[in-house]
PDB file of C-alpha atoms and ligand atoms in Angstrom:
ATOM      1  CA  MET A   1     100.329  74.226  44.519  1.00 51.00           C
ATOM      2  CA  ASP A   2     100.251  70.882  46.529  1.00 48.00           C
ATOM      3  CA  GLU A   3      96.725  70.567  47.233  1.00 70.00           C
ATOM      4  CA  SER A   4      95.056  67.929  45.249  1.00 86.00           C
ATOM      5  CA  TYR A   5      91.574  68.207  43.696  1.00 96.00           C
ATOM      6  CA  ALA A   6      89.220  65.417  42.400  1.00 97.00           C
ATOM      7  CA  ASN A   7      87.411  67.642  39.853  1.00 97.00           C
ATOM      8  CA  LEU A   8      90.128  70.072  38.859  1.00 98.00           C
ATOM      9  CA  ILE A   9      93.658  70.183  37.294  1.00 98.00           C
ATOM     10  CA  VAL A  10      95.478  72.975  38.932  1.00 98.00           C
ATOM     11  CA  SER A  11      98.712  74.205  37.578  1.00 98.00           C
ATOM     12  CA  GLN A  12     100.997  77.310  37.423  1.00 98.00           C
ATOM     13  CA  GLN A  13     102.855  78.515  34.295  1.00 97.00           C
ATOM     14  CA  GLU A  14     105.051  81.461  35.332  1.00 97.00           C
ATOM     15  CA  ARG A  15     102.766  84.143  36.663  1.00 97.00           C
ATOM     16  CA  ILE A  16      99.451  82.495  35.438  1.00 98.00           C
ATOM     17  CA  GLY A  17      97.481  80.271  37.780  1.00 98.00           C
ATOM     18  CA  ILE A  18      95.502  77.742  35.578  1.00 98.00           C
ATOM     19  CA  VAL A  19      92.285  75.987  36.868  1.00 98.00           C
ATOM     20  CA  GLN A  20      91.043  73.400  34.477  1.00 98.00           C
ATOM     21  CA  LEU A  21      87.629  71.895  35.310  1.00 98.00           C
ATOM     22  CA  ASN A  22      87.973  68.132  35.029  1.00 98.00           C
ATOM     23  CA  ARG A  23      84.760  66.162  35.256  1.00 98.00           C
ATOM     24  CA  PRO A  24      84.709  64.755  31.768  1.00 97.00           C
ATOM     25  CA  GLN A  25      82.031  62.086  32.391  1.00 97.00           C
ATOM     26  CA  ALA A  26      79.529  64.832  32.929  1.00 98.00           C
ATOM     27  CA  LEU A  27      80.869  67.381  30.609  1.00 98.00           C
ATOM     28  CA  ASN A  28      82.113  69.360  33.513  1.00 98.00           C
ATOM     29  CA  ALA A  29      78.673  69.708  34.980  1.00 98.00           C
ATOM     30  CA  LEU A  30      79.075  71.983  38.090  1.00 97.00           C
ATOM     31  CA  ASN A  31      78.206  70.116  41.214  1.00 96.00           C
ATOM     32  CA  SER A  32      78.784  71.371  44.821  1.00 94.00           C
ATOM     33  CA  GLU A  33      82.162  69.387  45.123  1.00 96.00           C
ATOM     34  CA  LEU A  34      83.473  70.760  41.781  1.00 97.00           C
ATOM     35  CA  MET A  35      82.437  74.470  42.711  1.00 97.00           C
ATOM     36  CA  ASP A  36      83.820  74.107  46.318  1.00 96.00           C
ATOM     37  CA  GLU A  37      87.209  72.962  44.924  1.00 97.00           C
ATOM     38  CA  LEU A  38      87.089  75.740  42.233  1.00 98.00           C
ATOM     39  CA  VAL A  39      86.540  78.513  44.787  1.00 98.00           C
ATOM     40  CA  ARG A  40      89.394  77.050  47.011  1.00 97.00           C
ATOM     41  CA  ALA A  41      91.693  76.974  44.020  1.00 98.00           C
ATOM     42  CA  LEU A  42      90.917  80.474  42.999  1.00 98.00           C
ATOM     43  CA  GLN A  43      91.234  81.743  46.587  1.00 98.00           C
ATOM     44  CA  ALA A  44      94.687  80.081  46.863  1.00 98.00           C
ATOM     45  CA  PHE A  45      95.858  81.718  43.575  1.00 98.00           C
ATOM     46  CA  ASP A  46      94.331  85.035  44.773  1.00 98.00           C
ATOM     47  CA  ALA A  47      96.549  84.824  47.987  1.00 97.00           C
ATOM     48  CA  ASP A  48      99.753  83.892  45.937  1.00 97.00           C
ATOM     49  CA  ASP A  49     101.981  86.837  45.220  1.00 95.00           C
ATOM     50  CA  SER A  50     103.594  84.783  42.359  1.00 96.00           C
ATOM     51  CA  ILE A  51     100.267  84.818  40.419  1.00 98.00           C
ATOM     52  CA  GLY A  52      99.279  87.790  38.397  1.00 97.00           C
ATOM     53  CA  CYS A  53      96.394  86.413  36.376  1.00 98.00           C
ATOM     54  CA  ILE A  54      94.185  83.338  36.672  1.00 98.00           C
ATOM     55  CA  VAL A  55      92.739  81.172  33.657  1.00 98.00           C
ATOM     56  CA  VAL A  56      89.591  79.103  34.179  1.00 98.00           C
ATOM     57  CA  THR A  57      89.132  76.596  31.460  1.00 98.00           C
ATOM     58  CA  GLY A  58      87.554  73.186  30.652  1.00 98.00           C
ATOM     59  CA  SER A  59      88.126  70.516  28.153  1.00 98.00           C
ATOM     60  CA  GLU A  60      88.109  70.848  24.379  1.00 97.00           C
ATOM     61  CA  LYS A  61      84.452  69.384  24.372  1.00 98.00           C
ATOM     62  CA  ALA A  62      83.099  71.419  27.224  1.00 98.00           C
ATOM     63  CA  PHE A  63      83.897  74.414  29.486  1.00 98.00           C
ATOM     64  CA  ALA A  64      80.934  73.245  31.468  1.00 98.00           C
ATOM     65  CA  ALA A  65      77.464  72.032  30.392  1.00 98.00           C
ATOM     66  CA  GLY A  66      75.707  73.767  33.261  1.00 98.00           C
ATOM     67  CA  ALA A  67      74.971  73.022  36.906  1.00 97.00           C
ATOM     68  CA  ASP A  68      74.629  69.354  37.647  1.00 97.00           C
ATOM     69  CA  ILE A  69      70.935  68.543  36.690  1.00 97.00           C
ATOM     70  CA  LYS A  70      71.170  65.249  38.478  1.00 96.00           C
ATOM     71  CA  GLN A  71      72.132  66.912  41.766  1.00 93.00           C
ATOM     72  CA  MET A  72      69.348  69.231  41.856  1.00 93.00           C
ATOM     73  CA  ALA A  73      66.663  67.334  40.013  1.00 94.00           C
ATOM     74  CA  ASN A  74      64.696  66.328  43.201  1.00 94.00           C
ATOM     75  CA  ALA A  75      65.389  69.383  45.328  1.00 92.00           C
ATOM     76  CA  GLY A  76      62.397  71.390  46.730  1.00 94.00           C
ATOM     77  CA  VAL A  77      62.052  75.104  47.128  1.00 93.00           C
ATOM     78  CA  VAL A  78      63.137  75.183  50.806  1.00 92.00           C
ATOM     79  CA  GLU A  79      66.217  73.160  49.995  1.00 90.00           C
ATOM     80  CA  MET A  80      67.052  75.377  46.974  1.00 89.00           C
ATOM     81  CA  MET A  81      66.594  78.534  49.197  1.00 89.00           C
ATOM     82  CA  GLY A  82      68.782  77.332  51.840  1.00 87.00           C
ATOM     83  CA  SER A  83      71.433  75.972  49.385  1.00 87.00           C
ATOM     84  CA  PRO A  84      74.987  77.189  49.748  1.00 87.00           C
ATOM     85  CA  PHE A  85      75.400  76.525  46.027  1.00 88.00           C
ATOM     86  CA  ILE A  86      74.773  80.133  44.695  1.00 88.00           C
ATOM     87  CA  GLY A  87      77.461  81.264  47.175  1.00 92.00           C
ATOM     88  CA  TYR A  88      80.183  79.722  44.927  1.00 94.00           C
ATOM     89  CA  TRP A  89      79.492  82.097  42.152  1.00 92.00           C
ATOM     90  CA  ASP A  90      79.530  85.047  44.675  1.00 94.00           C
ATOM     91  CA  ALA A  91      82.897  83.836  45.927  1.00 97.00           C
ATOM     92  CA  VAL A  92      84.301  83.764  42.340  1.00 97.00           C
ATOM     93  CA  GLN A  93      83.076  87.311  41.998  1.00 96.00           C
ATOM     94  CA  ARG A  94      84.972  88.256  45.012  1.00 97.00           C
ATOM     95  CA  ILE A  95      88.332  87.207  43.628  1.00 98.00           C
ATOM     96  CA  ALA A  96      90.568  90.264  43.367  1.00 98.00           C
ATOM     97  CA  LYS A  97      92.942  89.144  40.617  1.00 98.00           C
ATOM     98  CA  PRO A  98      91.893  89.101  36.956  1.00 98.00           C
ATOM     99  CA  ILE A  99      90.197  85.884  35.717  1.00 98.00           C
ATOM    100  CA  VAL A 100      90.123  84.885  32.208  1.00 98.00           C
ATOM    101  CA  ALA A 101      87.503  82.306  31.137  1.00 98.00           C
ATOM    102  CA  ALA A 102      89.108  80.312  28.283  1.00 98.00           C
ATOM    103  CA  VAL A 103      85.946  78.551  26.633  1.00 98.00           C
ATOM    104  CA  SER A 104      86.062  75.586  24.259  1.00 98.00           C
ATOM    105  CA  GLY A 105      83.025  73.491  23.466  1.00 98.00           C
ATOM    106  CA  PHE A 106      79.834  73.650  25.589  1.00 98.00           C
ATOM    107  CA  CYS A 107      79.465  76.677  27.801  1.00 98.00           C
ATOM    108  CA  LEU A 108      75.858  76.259  29.030  1.00 98.00           C
ATOM    109  CA  GLY A 109      73.612  77.354  31.889  1.00 98.00           C
ATOM    110  CA  GLY A 110      75.607  77.684  35.150  1.00 98.00           C
ATOM    111  CA  GLY A 111      78.696  77.139  32.970  1.00 98.00           C
ATOM    112  CA  CYS A 112      77.990  80.320  30.941  1.00 98.00           C
ATOM    113  CA  GLU A 113      77.201  82.075  34.085  1.00 98.00           C
ATOM    114  CA  LEU A 114      80.468  81.015  35.588  1.00 98.00           C
ATOM    115  CA  ALA A 115      82.345  82.305  32.470  1.00 98.00           C
ATOM    116  CA  MET A 116      80.353  85.632  32.812  1.00 98.00           C
ATOM    117  CA  THR A 117      81.407  85.915  36.521  1.00 98.00           C
ATOM    118  CA  CYS A 118      85.028  85.907  35.429  1.00 98.00           C
ATOM    119  CA  ASP A 119      86.464  89.104  34.111  1.00 98.00           C
ATOM    120  CA  LEU A 120      86.764  88.359  30.422  1.00 98.00           C
ATOM    121  CA  ILE A 121      85.882  85.442  28.108  1.00 98.00           C
ATOM    122  CA  VAL A 122      87.921  84.150  25.188  1.00 98.00           C
ATOM    123  CA  ALA A 123      86.743  81.402  23.027  1.00 98.00           C
ATOM    124  CA  SER A 124      87.849  78.726  20.735  1.00 98.00           C
ATOM    125  CA  GLU A 125      86.093  78.527  17.315  1.00 98.00           C
ATOM    126  CA  THR A 126      84.139  75.567  18.672  1.00 96.00           C
ATOM    127  CA  ALA A 127      82.619  77.229  21.719  1.00 98.00           C
ATOM    128  CA  GLN A 128      78.900  77.243  22.177  1.00 98.00           C
ATOM    129  CA  PHE A 129      77.242  79.567  24.624  1.00 98.00           C
ATOM    130  CA  GLY A 130      73.673  79.084  25.963  1.00 98.00           C
ATOM    131  CA  GLN A 131      71.320  79.560  28.743  1.00 98.00           C
ATOM    132  CA  PRO A 132      69.107  76.504  28.124  1.00 98.00           C
ATOM    133  CA  GLU A 133      67.402  76.437  31.493  1.00 98.00           C
ATOM    134  CA  ILE A 134      63.943  77.256  30.008  1.00 98.00           C
ATOM    135  CA  ASN A 135      64.021  73.582  28.508  1.00 98.00           C
ATOM    136  CA  LEU A 136      64.173  72.287  32.058  1.00 98.00           C
ATOM    137  CA  GLY A 137      61.270  74.470  33.262  1.00 98.00           C
ATOM    138  CA  ILE A 138      63.591  76.944  35.183  1.00 98.00           C
ATOM    139  CA  ILE A 139      65.333  80.036  34.430  1.00 98.00           C
ATOM    140  CA  PRO A 140      69.077  80.953  34.829  1.00 98.00           C
ATOM    141  CA  GLY A 141      69.782  81.245  38.626  1.00 96.00           C
ATOM    142  CA  ALA A 142      73.323  82.249  39.005  1.00 96.00           C
ATOM    143  CA  GLY A 143      73.225  85.731  37.421  1.00 96.00           C
ATOM    144  CA  GLY A 144      72.533  84.774  33.774  1.00 97.00           C
ATOM    145  CA  THR A 145      69.454  87.007  33.375  1.00 98.00           C
ATOM    146  CA  GLN A 146      71.502  90.066  34.607  1.00 97.00           C
ATOM    147  CA  ARG A 147      75.079  89.465  33.426  1.00 97.00           C
ATOM    148  CA  LEU A 148      74.090  88.183  29.940  1.00 98.00           C
ATOM    149  CA  THR A 149      71.660  91.153  29.494  1.00 98.00           C
ATOM    150  CA  ARG A 150      74.492  93.565  30.418  1.00 97.00           C
ATOM    151  CA  ALA A 151      76.894  91.840  28.073  1.00 97.00           C
ATOM    152  CA  VAL A 152      74.798  91.343  25.035  1.00 98.00           C
ATOM    153  CA  GLY A 153      71.669  93.607  25.459  1.00 97.00           C
ATOM    154  CA  LYS A 154      68.068  92.895  26.018  1.00 98.00           C
ATOM    155  CA  SER A 155      67.093  91.478  22.647  1.00 98.00           C
ATOM    156  CA  VAL A 156      69.862  88.895  22.345  1.00 98.00           C
ATOM    157  CA  ALA A 157      69.530  87.961  25.896  1.00 98.00           C
ATOM    158  CA  MET A 158      65.879  87.532  25.567  1.00 98.00           C
ATOM    159  CA  ASP A 159      66.194  85.494  22.517  1.00 98.00           C
ATOM    160  CA  MET A 160      68.730  83.213  24.254  1.00 98.00           C
ATOM    161  CA  ILE A 161      67.004  82.877  27.553  1.00 98.00           C
ATOM    162  CA  LEU A 162      63.349  82.485  26.140  1.00 98.00           C
ATOM    163  CA  THR A 163      64.341  80.004  23.418  1.00 98.00           C
ATOM    164  CA  GLY A 164      67.399  78.439  25.168  1.00 98.00           C
ATOM    165  CA  ARG A 165      69.239  78.525  21.908  1.00 98.00           C
ATOM    166  CA  ARG A 166      73.030  78.284  21.595  1.00 98.00           C
ATOM    167  CA  ILE A 167      75.139  80.800  20.029  1.00 98.00           C
ATOM    168  CA  SER A 168      78.507  80.168  18.232  1.00 98.00           C
ATOM    169  CA  ALA A 169      81.823  81.689  19.267  1.00 98.00           C
ATOM    170  CA  GLN A 170      81.538  84.068  16.271  1.00 98.00           C
ATOM    171  CA  GLU A 171      78.197  85.219  17.358  1.00 98.00           C
ATOM    172  CA  ALA A 172      79.280  85.612  21.047  1.00 98.00           C
ATOM    173  CA  LEU A 173      82.179  87.781  19.642  1.00 98.00           C
ATOM    174  CA  GLN A 174      79.700  89.945  17.571  1.00 98.00           C
ATOM    175  CA  PHE A 175      77.507  90.353  20.520  1.00 98.00           C
ATOM    176  CA  GLY A 176      80.291  91.404  22.852  1.00 97.00           C
ATOM    177  CA  LEU A 177      79.945  88.332  25.116  1.00 98.00           C
ATOM    178  CA  VAL A 178      83.646  87.256  24.348  1.00 98.00           C
ATOM    179  CA  SER A 179      86.553  89.479  23.684  1.00 98.00           C
ATOM    180  CA  ARG A 180      88.494  87.233  21.208  1.00 98.00           C
ATOM    181  CA  VAL A 181      88.019  83.978  19.313  1.00 98.00           C
ATOM    182  CA  PHE A 182      91.125  81.826  18.648  1.00 98.00           C
ATOM    183  CA  PRO A 183      91.520  79.043  16.108  1.00 98.00           C
ATOM    184  CA  THR A 184      90.941  75.635  17.826  1.00 96.00           C
ATOM    185  CA  ALA A 185      94.531  74.412  17.346  1.00 96.00           C
ATOM    186  CA  SER A 186      96.162  77.438  19.001  1.00 97.00           C
ATOM    187  CA  PHE A 187      93.363  78.302  21.443  1.00 97.00           C
ATOM    188  CA  MET A 188      95.037  77.414  24.748  1.00 98.00           C
ATOM    189  CA  ASP A 189      98.337  78.750  23.715  1.00 98.00           C
ATOM    190  CA  GLU A 190      96.643  82.089  22.647  1.00 98.00           C
ATOM    191  CA  SER A 191      94.657  82.142  25.828  1.00 98.00           C
ATOM    192  CA  LEU A 192      97.704  81.634  28.007  1.00 98.00           C
ATOM    193  CA  LYS A 193      99.569  84.349  25.841  1.00 98.00           C
ATOM    194  CA  LEU A 194      96.753  86.867  26.716  1.00 98.00           C
ATOM    195  CA  ALA A 195      96.844  85.806  30.420  1.00 98.00           C
ATOM    196  CA  ALA A 196     100.557  86.240  30.520  1.00 98.00           C
ATOM    197  CA  GLU A 197     100.259  89.763  28.906  1.00 98.00           C
ATOM    198  CA  ILE A 198      97.862  90.540  31.830  1.00 98.00           C
ATOM    199  CA  ALA A 199      99.983  88.899  34.496  1.00 98.00           C
ATOM    200  CA  ASP A 200     103.003  90.994  33.474  1.00 97.00           C
ATOM    201  CA  LYS A 201     101.323  94.299  34.398  1.00 97.00           C
ATOM    202  CA  ALA A 202     101.506  96.158  37.650  1.00 97.00           C
ATOM    203  CA  PRO A 203      99.677  94.042  40.226  1.00 96.00           C
ATOM    204  CA  VAL A 204      97.999  96.819  42.269  1.00 97.00           C
ATOM    205  CA  ALA A 205      96.864  98.539  39.103  1.00 98.00           C
ATOM    206  CA  LEU A 206      95.395  95.427  37.828  1.00 97.00           C
ATOM    207  CA  ARG A 207      93.365  94.871  40.951  1.00 96.00           C
ATOM    208  CA  VAL A 208      92.148  98.457  40.985  1.00 97.00           C
ATOM    209  CA  ALA A 209      91.333  98.367  37.209  1.00 98.00           C
ATOM    210  CA  LYS A 210      89.278  95.162  37.777  1.00 98.00           C
ATOM    211  CA  GLU A 211      87.478  96.778  40.766  1.00 97.00           C
ATOM    212  CA  ALA A 212      86.788  99.929  38.726  1.00 98.00           C
ATOM    213  CA  VAL A 213      85.488  98.206  35.569  1.00 97.00           C
ATOM    214  CA  ASN A 214      83.229  95.996  37.709  1.00 96.00           C
ATOM    215  CA  ARG A 215      81.893  99.130  39.610  1.00 96.00           C
ATOM    216  CA  ALA A 216      80.282 100.154  36.206  1.00 96.00           C
ATOM    217  CA  PHE A 217      77.849  97.624  36.613  1.00 93.00           C
ATOM    218  CA  GLU A 218      76.896  98.451  40.164  1.00 93.00           C
ATOM    219  CA  SER A 219      76.690 102.342  40.084  1.00 95.00           C
ATOM    220  CA  THR A 220      75.406 105.360  38.212  1.00 97.00           C
ATOM    221  CA  LEU A 221      77.892 106.935  35.770  1.00 97.00           C
ATOM    222  CA  ALA A 222      78.553 109.770  38.174  1.00 97.00           C
ATOM    223  CA  GLU A 223      79.346 107.474  41.092  1.00 97.00           C
ATOM    224  CA  GLY A 224      81.428 105.185  38.935  1.00 97.00           C
ATOM    225  CA  VAL A 225      83.491 108.173  37.616  1.00 97.00           C
ATOM    226  CA  LEU A 226      83.942 109.235  41.116  1.00 97.00           C
ATOM    227  CA  PHE A 227      85.079 105.740  42.215  1.00 97.00           C
ATOM    228  CA  GLU A 228      87.407 105.796  39.289  1.00 98.00           C
ATOM    229  CA  ARG A 229      88.981 109.193  40.197  1.00 97.00           C
ATOM    230  CA  ARG A 230      89.625 108.030  43.784  1.00 97.00           C
ATOM    231  CA  ALA A 231      91.063 104.787  42.582  1.00 97.00           C
ATOM    232  CA  PHE A 232      93.215 106.652  39.971  1.00 98.00           C
ATOM    233  CA  ASN A 233      94.508 109.103  42.685  1.00 97.00           C
ATOM    234  CA  LEU A 234      95.199 106.164  45.114  1.00 97.00           C
ATOM    235  CA  LEU A 235      97.659 104.608  42.526  1.00 98.00           C
ATOM    236  CA  PHE A 236     100.050 107.593  43.068  1.00 98.00           C
ATOM    237  CA  ALA A 237     100.743 106.141  46.426  1.00 97.00           C
ATOM    238  CA  THR A 238     102.277 102.937  45.063  1.00 97.00           C
ATOM    239  CA  GLU A 239     105.809 102.401  44.151  1.00 97.00           C
ATOM    240  CA  ASP A 240     104.593 100.834  40.816  1.00 97.00           C
ATOM    241  CA  GLN A 241     103.356 104.112  39.694  1.00 98.00           C
ATOM    242  CA  LYS A 242     106.669 105.793  40.334  1.00 97.00           C
ATOM    243  CA  GLU A 243     108.536 102.863  38.653  1.00 98.00           C
ATOM    244  CA  GLY A 244     106.211 102.679  35.602  1.00 97.00           C
ATOM    245  CA  MET A 245     106.500 106.323  34.817  1.00 98.00           C
ATOM    246  CA  ALA A 246     110.326 106.455  35.521  1.00 98.00           C
ATOM    247  CA  ALA A 247     110.770 103.329  33.193  1.00 98.00           C
ATOM    248  CA  PHE A 248     108.784 105.151  30.482  1.00 98.00           C
ATOM    249  CA  ILE A 249     111.086 108.244  30.757  1.00 98.00           C
ATOM    250  CA  GLU A 250     114.196 106.200  30.921  1.00 98.00           C
ATOM    251  CA  LYS A 251     113.120 104.016  27.963  1.00 98.00           C
ATOM    252  CA  ARG A 252     113.420 100.784  29.775  1.00 97.00           C
ATOM    253  CA  LYS A 253     111.075  97.946  30.979  1.00 96.00           C
ATOM    254  CA  ALA A 254     109.334  98.559  34.254  1.00 97.00           C
ATOM    255  CA  ILE A 255     110.041  96.117  37.165  1.00 97.00           C
ATOM    256  CA  TRP A 256     106.869  95.891  39.313  1.00 97.00           C
ATOM    257  CA  GLN A 257     107.057  95.282  43.027  1.00 95.00           C
ATOM    258  CA  GLY A 258     103.349  94.986  43.567  1.00 93.00           C
ATOM    259  CA  LYS A 259     103.542  97.742  46.191  1.00 94.00           C
TER     260      LYS A 259
HETATM  261  N1  LIG B 301      74.141  67.986  34.492  1.00 92.82           N
HETATM  262  C1  LIG B 301      74.380  66.750  34.711  1.00 92.82           C
HETATM  263  N2  LIG B 301      74.950  65.811  33.827  1.00 92.82           N
HETATM  264  C2  LIG B 301      75.155  66.373  32.708  1.00 92.82           C
HETATM  265  C3  LIG B 301      74.891  67.774  32.245  1.00 92.82           C
HETATM  266  C4  LIG B 301      74.407  68.556  33.302  1.00 92.82           C
HETATM  267  N3  LIG B 301      74.173  69.897  33.132  1.00 92.82           N
HETATM  268  N4  LIG B 301      75.199  67.861  30.990  1.00 92.82           N
HETATM  269  C5  LIG B 301      75.719  66.658  30.470  1.00 92.82           C
HETATM  270  N5  LIG B 301      75.596  65.825  31.468  1.00 92.82           N
HETATM  271  C6  LIG B 301      76.061  64.433  31.383  1.00 92.82           C
HETATM  272  C7  LIG B 301      75.025  63.655  30.635  1.00 92.82           C
HETATM  273  O1  LIG B 301      73.834  63.264  31.542  1.00 92.82           O
HETATM  274  C8  LIG B 301      75.891  62.359  30.248  1.00 92.82           C
HETATM  275  O2  LIG B 301      76.048  61.608  31.243  1.00 92.82           O
HETATM  276  P1  LIG B 301      75.719  59.980  31.098  1.00 92.82           P
HETATM  277  O3  LIG B 301      74.304  59.931  30.558  1.00 92.82           O
HETATM  278  O4  LIG B 301      76.760  59.530  30.181  1.00 92.82           O
HETATM  279  O5  LIG B 301      75.927  59.420  32.537  1.00 92.82           O
HETATM  280  C9  LIG B 301      77.184  62.986  29.876  1.00 92.82           C
HETATM  281  O6  LIG B 301      77.236  64.267  30.595  1.00 92.82           O
HETATM  282  C10 LIG B 301      77.447  63.421  28.344  1.00 92.82           C
HETATM  283  O7  LIG B 301      76.305  64.096  27.976  1.00 92.82           O
HETATM  284  P2  LIG B 301      75.464  63.866  26.640  1.00 92.82           P
HETATM  285  O8  LIG B 301      75.415  62.430  26.346  1.00 92.82           O
HETATM  286  O9  LIG B 301      74.113  64.484  26.750  1.00 92.82           O
HETATM  287  O10 LIG B 301      76.399  64.595  25.597  1.00 92.82           O
HETATM  288  P3  LIG B 301      75.950  65.196  24.145  1.00 92.82           P
HETATM  289  O11 LIG B 301      77.194  65.571  23.526  1.00 92.82           O
HETATM  290  O12 LIG B 301      74.943  64.250  23.507  1.00 92.82           O
HETATM  291  O13 LIG B 301      75.144  66.507  24.604  1.00 92.82           O
HETATM  292  C11 LIG B 301      74.852  68.562  25.603  1.00 92.82           C
HETATM  293  C12 LIG B 301      75.860  67.558  25.115  1.00 92.82           C
HETATM  294  C13 LIG B 301      75.606  69.624  26.475  1.00 92.82           C
HETATM  295  C14 LIG B 301      74.152  69.347  24.545  1.00 92.82           C
HETATM  296  C15 LIG B 301      73.876  67.762  26.671  1.00 92.82           C
HETATM  297  O14 LIG B 301      74.524  67.160  27.456  1.00 92.82           O
HETATM  298  C16 LIG B 301      73.021  68.859  27.364  1.00 92.82           C
HETATM  299  O15 LIG B 301      72.015  69.424  26.888  1.00 92.82           O
HETATM  300  N6  LIG B 301      73.355  69.038  28.664  1.00 92.82           N
HETATM  301  C17 LIG B 301      72.461  69.848  29.611  1.00 92.82           C
HETATM  302  C18 LIG B 301      72.727  71.282  29.273  1.00 92.82           C
HETATM  303  C19 LIG B 301      71.875  72.054  30.257  1.00 92.82           C
HETATM  304  O16 LIG B 301      70.495  72.078  30.323  1.00 92.82           O
HETATM  305  N7  LIG B 301      72.499  72.979  31.056  1.00 92.82           N
HETATM  306  C20 LIG B 301      71.716  73.756  32.049  1.00 92.82           C
HETATM  307  C21 LIG B 301      71.659  73.058  33.367  1.00 92.82           C
HETATM  308  S1  LIG B 301      70.698  73.914  34.590  1.00 92.82           S
HETATM  309  C22 LIG B 301      71.548  77.695  41.020  1.00 92.82           C
HETATM  310  C23 LIG B 301      72.037  78.641  40.094  1.00 92.82           C
HETATM  311  C24 LIG B 301      72.193  78.169  38.875  1.00 92.82           C
HETATM  312  C25 LIG B 301      71.996  76.947  38.431  1.00 92.82           C
HETATM  313  C26 LIG B 301      71.525  76.069  39.359  1.00 92.82           C
HETATM  314  C27 LIG B 301      71.336  76.411  40.620  1.00 92.82           C
HETATM  315  N8  LIG B 301      71.180  78.160  42.308  1.00 92.82           N
HETATM  316  C28 LIG B 301      70.693  79.552  42.577  1.00 92.82           C
HETATM  317  C29 LIG B 301      71.462  77.328  43.519  1.00 92.82           C
HETATM  318  C30 LIG B 301      72.257  76.451  37.043  1.00 92.82           C
HETATM  319  C31 LIG B 301      71.452  75.725  36.473  1.00 92.82           C
HETATM  320  C32 LIG B 301      71.864  75.027  35.167  1.00 92.82           C
HETATM  321  O17 LIG B 301      72.958  75.264  34.688  1.00 92.82           O
END
């Protein structure tokens, strides 16, 4: 990737696209410049056939300490209503390839909402998750009241959102907000290993699986199951389904074409 970014470090490792938030002076606080770059980097990876899975990460100290408080402190209601800011989270949600949020350190407010907009969250032992907006006289505004509640249930979500308290990586694992917690020393290696495992799968099936799981949040059970059935059947029109099943029968590794 040749494009250069002021607030990101973007790289590729085999079939993994890595986007590292890099605004250390503000603990990766998410301003509009950073979010604009993030969306552009994700869209570029999404359009790149050599990428199978994307990792969004931050620094050891902070995934992101929230939206940039200094940027929005003086905004008025009309300005907030007309702000394109929230559109960045929607754009992240529209990325078709799987996105792993690899979280170390602070993951707060809009940062936690960004992680939850990704497809799965893995954490280092040092990660701390929270929605502290209540301490600023506001509430989560990028999906936190909805996605956190779906992830951890009403009681824990209320506890976190009404008190602003931060939870540890272990608590986040226990509550179902994250799927795995890795030791600090091996956190990035383990996160990339997981992403590589995903990136190695059949590309079309990955997209369809992501879409189907996300549909669970947007539909009734009956509609979701119907969506899954159609999506499942559709995969029998792909070369990868023929290859995957032939490889199983022939006891060899499948070679995916993404077709
Ligand atoms: N914004 C701006 N700057 C931040 C920041 C933030 N969220 N978090 C940290 N910083 C800056 C600090 O101001 C400080 O800068 P200098 O003073 O050195 O210039 C630098 O990062 C280091 O921070 P600290 O000195 O505070 O570091 P500590 O280790 O002592 O404390 C901390 C770390 C993470 C506990 C603390 O920085 C903190 O409490 N940060 C704020 C966390 C927070 O309240 N996050 C929620 C922000 S509100 C929207 C949708 C969603 C949102 C907005 C709009 N729309 C619908 C449009 C989301 C809102 C939020 O996320």
